[in-house]
Short mmCIF file of C-alpha atoms in Angstrom, two decimals:
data_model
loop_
_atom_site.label_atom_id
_atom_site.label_comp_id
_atom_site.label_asym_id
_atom_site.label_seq_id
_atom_site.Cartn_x
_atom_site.Cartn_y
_atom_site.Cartn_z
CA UNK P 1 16.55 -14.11 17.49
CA UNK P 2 13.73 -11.38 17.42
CA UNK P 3 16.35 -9.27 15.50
CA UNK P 4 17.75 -11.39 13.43
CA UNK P 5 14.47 -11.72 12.06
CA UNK P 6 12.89 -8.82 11.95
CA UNK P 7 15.97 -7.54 9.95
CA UNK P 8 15.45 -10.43 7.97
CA UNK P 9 11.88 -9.20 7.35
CA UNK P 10 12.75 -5.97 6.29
CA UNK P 11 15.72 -7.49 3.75
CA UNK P 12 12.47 -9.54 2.35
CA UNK P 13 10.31 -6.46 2.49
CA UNK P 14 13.13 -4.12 0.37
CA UNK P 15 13.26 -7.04 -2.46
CA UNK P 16 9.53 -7.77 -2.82
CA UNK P 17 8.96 -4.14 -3.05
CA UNK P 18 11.35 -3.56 -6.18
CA UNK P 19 9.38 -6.18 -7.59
CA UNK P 20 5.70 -4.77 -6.66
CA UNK P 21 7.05 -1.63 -8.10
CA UNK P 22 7.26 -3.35 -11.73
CA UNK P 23 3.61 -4.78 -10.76
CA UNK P 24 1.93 -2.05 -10.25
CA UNK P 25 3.63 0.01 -13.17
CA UNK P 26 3.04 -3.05 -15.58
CA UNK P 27 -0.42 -4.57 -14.61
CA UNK P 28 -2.26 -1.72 -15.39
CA UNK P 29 -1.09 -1.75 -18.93
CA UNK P 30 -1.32 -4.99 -19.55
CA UNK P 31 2.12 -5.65 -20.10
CA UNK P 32 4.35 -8.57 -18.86
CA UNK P 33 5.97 -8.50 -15.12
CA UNK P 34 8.35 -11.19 -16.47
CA UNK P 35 9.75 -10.37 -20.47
CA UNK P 36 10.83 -7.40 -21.13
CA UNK P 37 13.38 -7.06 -17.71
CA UNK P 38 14.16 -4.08 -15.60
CA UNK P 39 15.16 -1.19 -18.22
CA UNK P 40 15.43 2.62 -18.10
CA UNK P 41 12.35 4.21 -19.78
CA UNK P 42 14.44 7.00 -21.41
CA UNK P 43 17.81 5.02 -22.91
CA UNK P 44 15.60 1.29 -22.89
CA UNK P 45 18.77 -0.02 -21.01
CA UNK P 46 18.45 -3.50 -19.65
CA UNK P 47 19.27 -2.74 -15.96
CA UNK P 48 21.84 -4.85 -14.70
CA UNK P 49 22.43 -5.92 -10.75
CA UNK P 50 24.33 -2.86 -9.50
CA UNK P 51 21.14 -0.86 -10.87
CA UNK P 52 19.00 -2.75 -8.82
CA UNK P 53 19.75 -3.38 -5.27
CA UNK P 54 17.29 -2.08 -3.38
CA UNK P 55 17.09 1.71 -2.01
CA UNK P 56 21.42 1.14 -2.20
CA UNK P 57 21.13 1.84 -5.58
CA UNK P 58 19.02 4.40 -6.40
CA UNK P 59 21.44 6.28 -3.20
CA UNK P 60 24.43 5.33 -5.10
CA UNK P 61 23.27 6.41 -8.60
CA UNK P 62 22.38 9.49 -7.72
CA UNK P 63 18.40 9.24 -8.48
CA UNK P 64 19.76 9.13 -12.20
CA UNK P 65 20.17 6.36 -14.81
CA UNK P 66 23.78 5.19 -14.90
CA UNK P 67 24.10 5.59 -18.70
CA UNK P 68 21.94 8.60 -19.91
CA UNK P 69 21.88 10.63 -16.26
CA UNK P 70 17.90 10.78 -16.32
CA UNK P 71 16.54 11.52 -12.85
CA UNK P 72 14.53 8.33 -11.66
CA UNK P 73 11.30 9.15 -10.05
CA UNK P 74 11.88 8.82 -6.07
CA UNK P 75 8.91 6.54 -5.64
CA UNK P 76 10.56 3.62 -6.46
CA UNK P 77 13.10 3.66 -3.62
CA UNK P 78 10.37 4.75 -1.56
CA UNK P 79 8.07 1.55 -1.80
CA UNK P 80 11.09 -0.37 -1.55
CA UNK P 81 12.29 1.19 2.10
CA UNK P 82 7.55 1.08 3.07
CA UNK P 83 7.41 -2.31 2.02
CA UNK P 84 10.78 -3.31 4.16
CA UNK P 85 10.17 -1.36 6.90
CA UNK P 86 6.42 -2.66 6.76
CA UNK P 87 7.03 -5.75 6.77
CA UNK P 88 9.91 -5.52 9.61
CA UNK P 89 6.92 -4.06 11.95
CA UNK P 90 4.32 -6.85 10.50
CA UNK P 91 7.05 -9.38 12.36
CA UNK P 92 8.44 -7.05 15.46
CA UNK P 93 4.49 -6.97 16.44
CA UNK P 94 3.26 -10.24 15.56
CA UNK P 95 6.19 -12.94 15.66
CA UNK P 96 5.89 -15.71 13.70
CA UNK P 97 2.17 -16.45 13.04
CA UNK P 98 -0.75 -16.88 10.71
CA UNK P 99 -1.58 -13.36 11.10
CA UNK P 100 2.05 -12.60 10.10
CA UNK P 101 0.88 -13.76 6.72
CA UNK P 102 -2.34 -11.65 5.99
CA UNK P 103 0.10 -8.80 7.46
CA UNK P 104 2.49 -9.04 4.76
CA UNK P 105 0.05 -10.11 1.89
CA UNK P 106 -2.16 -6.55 2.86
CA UNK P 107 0.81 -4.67 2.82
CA UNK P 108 1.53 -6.10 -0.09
CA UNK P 109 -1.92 -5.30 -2.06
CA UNK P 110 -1.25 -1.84 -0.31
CA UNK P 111 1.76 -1.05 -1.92
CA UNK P 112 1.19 -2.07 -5.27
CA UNK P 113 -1.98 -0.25 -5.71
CA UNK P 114 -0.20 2.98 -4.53
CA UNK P 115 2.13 2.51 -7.15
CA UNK P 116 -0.21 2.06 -9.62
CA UNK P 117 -2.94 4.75 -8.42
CA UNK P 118 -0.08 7.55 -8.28
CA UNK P 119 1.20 6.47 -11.49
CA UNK P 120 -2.02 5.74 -14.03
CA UNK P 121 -5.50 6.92 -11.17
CA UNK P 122 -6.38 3.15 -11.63
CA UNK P 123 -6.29 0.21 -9.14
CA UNK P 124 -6.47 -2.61 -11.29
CA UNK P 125 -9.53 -5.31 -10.45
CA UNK P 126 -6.38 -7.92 -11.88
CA UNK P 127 -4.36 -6.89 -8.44
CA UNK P 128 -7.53 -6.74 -6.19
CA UNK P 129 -8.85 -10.61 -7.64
CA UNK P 130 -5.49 -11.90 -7.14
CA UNK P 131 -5.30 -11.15 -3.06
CA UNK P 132 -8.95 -11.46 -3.10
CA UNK P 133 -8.95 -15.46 -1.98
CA UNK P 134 -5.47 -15.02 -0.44
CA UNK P 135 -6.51 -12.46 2.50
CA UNK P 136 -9.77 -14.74 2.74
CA UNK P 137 -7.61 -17.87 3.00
CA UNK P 138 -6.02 -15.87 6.07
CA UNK P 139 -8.54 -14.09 7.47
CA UNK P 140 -10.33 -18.31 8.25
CA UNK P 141 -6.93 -18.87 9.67
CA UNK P 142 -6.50 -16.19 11.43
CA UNK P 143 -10.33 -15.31 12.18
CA UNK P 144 -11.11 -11.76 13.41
CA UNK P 145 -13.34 -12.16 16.88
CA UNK P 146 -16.31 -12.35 16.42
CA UNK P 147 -15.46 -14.39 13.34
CA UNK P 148 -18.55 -13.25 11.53
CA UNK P 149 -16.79 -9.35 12.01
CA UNK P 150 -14.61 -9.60 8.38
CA UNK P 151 -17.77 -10.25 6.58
CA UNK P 152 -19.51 -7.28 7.86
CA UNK P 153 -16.48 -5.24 7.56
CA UNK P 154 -16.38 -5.94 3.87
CA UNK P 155 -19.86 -5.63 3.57
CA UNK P 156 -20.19 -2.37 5.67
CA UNK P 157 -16.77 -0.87 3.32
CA UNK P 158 -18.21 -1.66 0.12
CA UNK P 159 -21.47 -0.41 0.76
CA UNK P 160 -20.26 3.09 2.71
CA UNK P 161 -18.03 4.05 -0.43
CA UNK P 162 -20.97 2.76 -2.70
CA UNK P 163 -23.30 5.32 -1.21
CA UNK P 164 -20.49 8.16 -1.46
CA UNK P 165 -19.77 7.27 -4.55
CA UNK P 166 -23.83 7.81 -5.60
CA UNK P 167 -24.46 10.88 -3.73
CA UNK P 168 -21.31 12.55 -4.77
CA UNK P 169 -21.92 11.40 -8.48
CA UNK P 170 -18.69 9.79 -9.25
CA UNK P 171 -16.61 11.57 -6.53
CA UNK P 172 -15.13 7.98 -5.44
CA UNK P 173 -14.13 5.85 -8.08
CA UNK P 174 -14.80 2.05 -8.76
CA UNK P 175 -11.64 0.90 -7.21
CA UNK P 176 -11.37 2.96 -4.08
CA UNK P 177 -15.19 1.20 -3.75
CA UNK P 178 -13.60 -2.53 -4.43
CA UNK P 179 -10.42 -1.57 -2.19
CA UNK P 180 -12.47 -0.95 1.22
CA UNK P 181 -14.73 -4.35 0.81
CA UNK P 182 -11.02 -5.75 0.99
CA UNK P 183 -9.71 -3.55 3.36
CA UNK P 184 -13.29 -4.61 5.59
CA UNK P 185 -12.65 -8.29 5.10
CA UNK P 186 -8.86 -7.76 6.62
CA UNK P 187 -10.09 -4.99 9.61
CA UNK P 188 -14.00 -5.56 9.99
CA UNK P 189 -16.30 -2.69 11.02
CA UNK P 190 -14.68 -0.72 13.68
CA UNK P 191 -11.27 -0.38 11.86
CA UNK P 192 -12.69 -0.01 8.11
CA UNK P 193 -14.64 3.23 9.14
CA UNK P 194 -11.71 4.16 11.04
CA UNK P 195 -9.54 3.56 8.53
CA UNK P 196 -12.22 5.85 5.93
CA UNK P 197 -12.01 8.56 8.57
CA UNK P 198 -8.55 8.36 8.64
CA UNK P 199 -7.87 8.67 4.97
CA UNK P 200 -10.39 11.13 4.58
CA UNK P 201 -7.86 13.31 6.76
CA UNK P 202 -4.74 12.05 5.04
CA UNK P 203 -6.17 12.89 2.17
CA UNK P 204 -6.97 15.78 2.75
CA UNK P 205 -3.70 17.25 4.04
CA UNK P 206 -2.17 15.89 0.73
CA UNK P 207 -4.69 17.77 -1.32
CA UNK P 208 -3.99 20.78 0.68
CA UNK P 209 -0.23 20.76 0.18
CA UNK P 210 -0.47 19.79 -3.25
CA UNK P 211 -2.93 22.42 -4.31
CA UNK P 212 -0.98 24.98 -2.39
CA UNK P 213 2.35 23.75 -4.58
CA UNK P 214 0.38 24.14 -8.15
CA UNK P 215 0.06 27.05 -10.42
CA UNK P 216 -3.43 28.82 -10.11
CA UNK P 217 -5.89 27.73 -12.94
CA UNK P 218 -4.19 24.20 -13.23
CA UNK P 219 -5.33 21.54 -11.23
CA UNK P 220 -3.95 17.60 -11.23
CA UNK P 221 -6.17 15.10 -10.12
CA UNK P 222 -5.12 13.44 -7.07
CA UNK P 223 -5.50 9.68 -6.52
CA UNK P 224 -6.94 8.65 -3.27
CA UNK P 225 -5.49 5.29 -3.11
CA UNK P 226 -1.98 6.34 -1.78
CA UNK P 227 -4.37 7.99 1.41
CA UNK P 228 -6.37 4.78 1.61
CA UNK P 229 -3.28 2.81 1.75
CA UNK P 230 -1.39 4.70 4.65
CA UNK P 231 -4.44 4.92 6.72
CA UNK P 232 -5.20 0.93 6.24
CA UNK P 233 -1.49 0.47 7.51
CA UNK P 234 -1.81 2.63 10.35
CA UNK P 235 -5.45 1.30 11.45
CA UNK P 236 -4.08 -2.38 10.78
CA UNK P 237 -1.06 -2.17 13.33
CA UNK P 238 -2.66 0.91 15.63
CA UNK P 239 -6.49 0.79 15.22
CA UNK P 240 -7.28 -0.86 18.44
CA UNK P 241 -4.84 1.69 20.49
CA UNK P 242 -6.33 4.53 19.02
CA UNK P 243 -9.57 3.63 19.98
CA UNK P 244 -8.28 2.76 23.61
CA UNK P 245 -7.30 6.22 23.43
CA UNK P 246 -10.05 8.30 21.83
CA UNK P 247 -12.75 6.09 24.15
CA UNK P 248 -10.58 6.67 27.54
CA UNK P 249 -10.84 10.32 26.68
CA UNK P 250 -13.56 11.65 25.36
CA UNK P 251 -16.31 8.59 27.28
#
């Protein structure tokens, strides 16, 4: 039974993520998730059920649009296969739970702010207010112990990136500051700075690899988000082992 559900969780994880992929693409410009449907940006071709299965599709087209053979940008396919395989893990570690449910709703705030952050640099306060009360609603359900440990988290998340954000003069933006008192409220203290050490590192490599890749003289801003989001993931499910770890050796 296990299985069967945890490859049911991952089926439910590929579908929602096509979707948060139109969310986090449309949000931020204030357009409609609903009217106008799924269409290719280049030909404006209403997509039609074969072009949007997820990952299958994008596999079987090729990465290009059926009718005018643009190449599709690979990041949709790969939110679809994060969110499934995500959410697959949320289940395969937790079972059927409350905490089940503030797994799959922070993995889904995750994911659609990646999208959005790679595409425009923004996460939108919209996205943030809208799993605001949800991931509270949880996190009384499924307290943290000591209960009183989300609160601080948020409070300690928000105010760390504040103080970066003053002393570097703008170096962190507004909604990398709004994202960690979230992420706090989901992980409280010890996992939110682990998780800002963490993407401080993630990010880092990226930047590396990226700046290594451009031409000299032209630089791309990189959004942070993306790192933030990986590292939440990885603190949410593994935080507590890899501070078994990192305690049993080094104290």
């Amino acid at each position: 039974m296990t299985i069967t559900y945890t490859i049911f969780s991952f089926l439910l994880g590929l579908i929602l993520g096509s979707f948060y992929n139109v969310v986090g693409l449309r949000i931020p410009k204030n357009e409609s998730i609903v009217y106008p449907g799924s269409h290719c940006t280049n030909c404006h071709r209403s997509l039609t059920a074969i072009d949007l299965v997820p990952v299958l599709s994008y596999i079987l087209l090729r990465g290009k649009c059926r009718t005018c053979k643009v190449r599709i940008s690979p990041i949709y396919m790969i939110m679809e296969l994060l969110t499934g395989l995500f959410f697959a893990l949320s289940y395969w570690q937790l079972g059927l739970s409350l905490e089940l449910i503030v797994a799959w709703l922070f993995i889904s705030l995750l994911i659609i702010i990646t999208v959005s952050d790679i595409a425009y640099m923004l996460i939108p306060n919209k996205i943030l207010l809208f799993f605001l009360p949800l991931l509270v609603l949880g996190r009384v359900l499924s307290s943290l112990e000591p209960w009183w440990d989300s609160l601080l988290g948020a409070a300690i998340g928000f105010g760390v990136l504040l103080l970066i954000a003053v002393v570097s003069k703008g170096g962190m933006g507004g909604g990398d500051i709004k994202l960690f008192f979230v992420i706090g409220l989901v992980l409280g203290t010890v996992n939110t700075l682990l998780t800002l050490f963490l993407a401080a590192v993630i990010g880092m490599i990226v930047g590396l690899v990226i700046l290594k890749r451009q031409n000299k003289g032209r630089k791309t801003p990189i959004p942070f988000g993306p790192s933030i989001a990986l590292a939440a993931i990885i603190v949410y499910f593994f935080g507590d082992s890899m501070m078994d770890w990192y305690i049993n050796l080094f104290l």
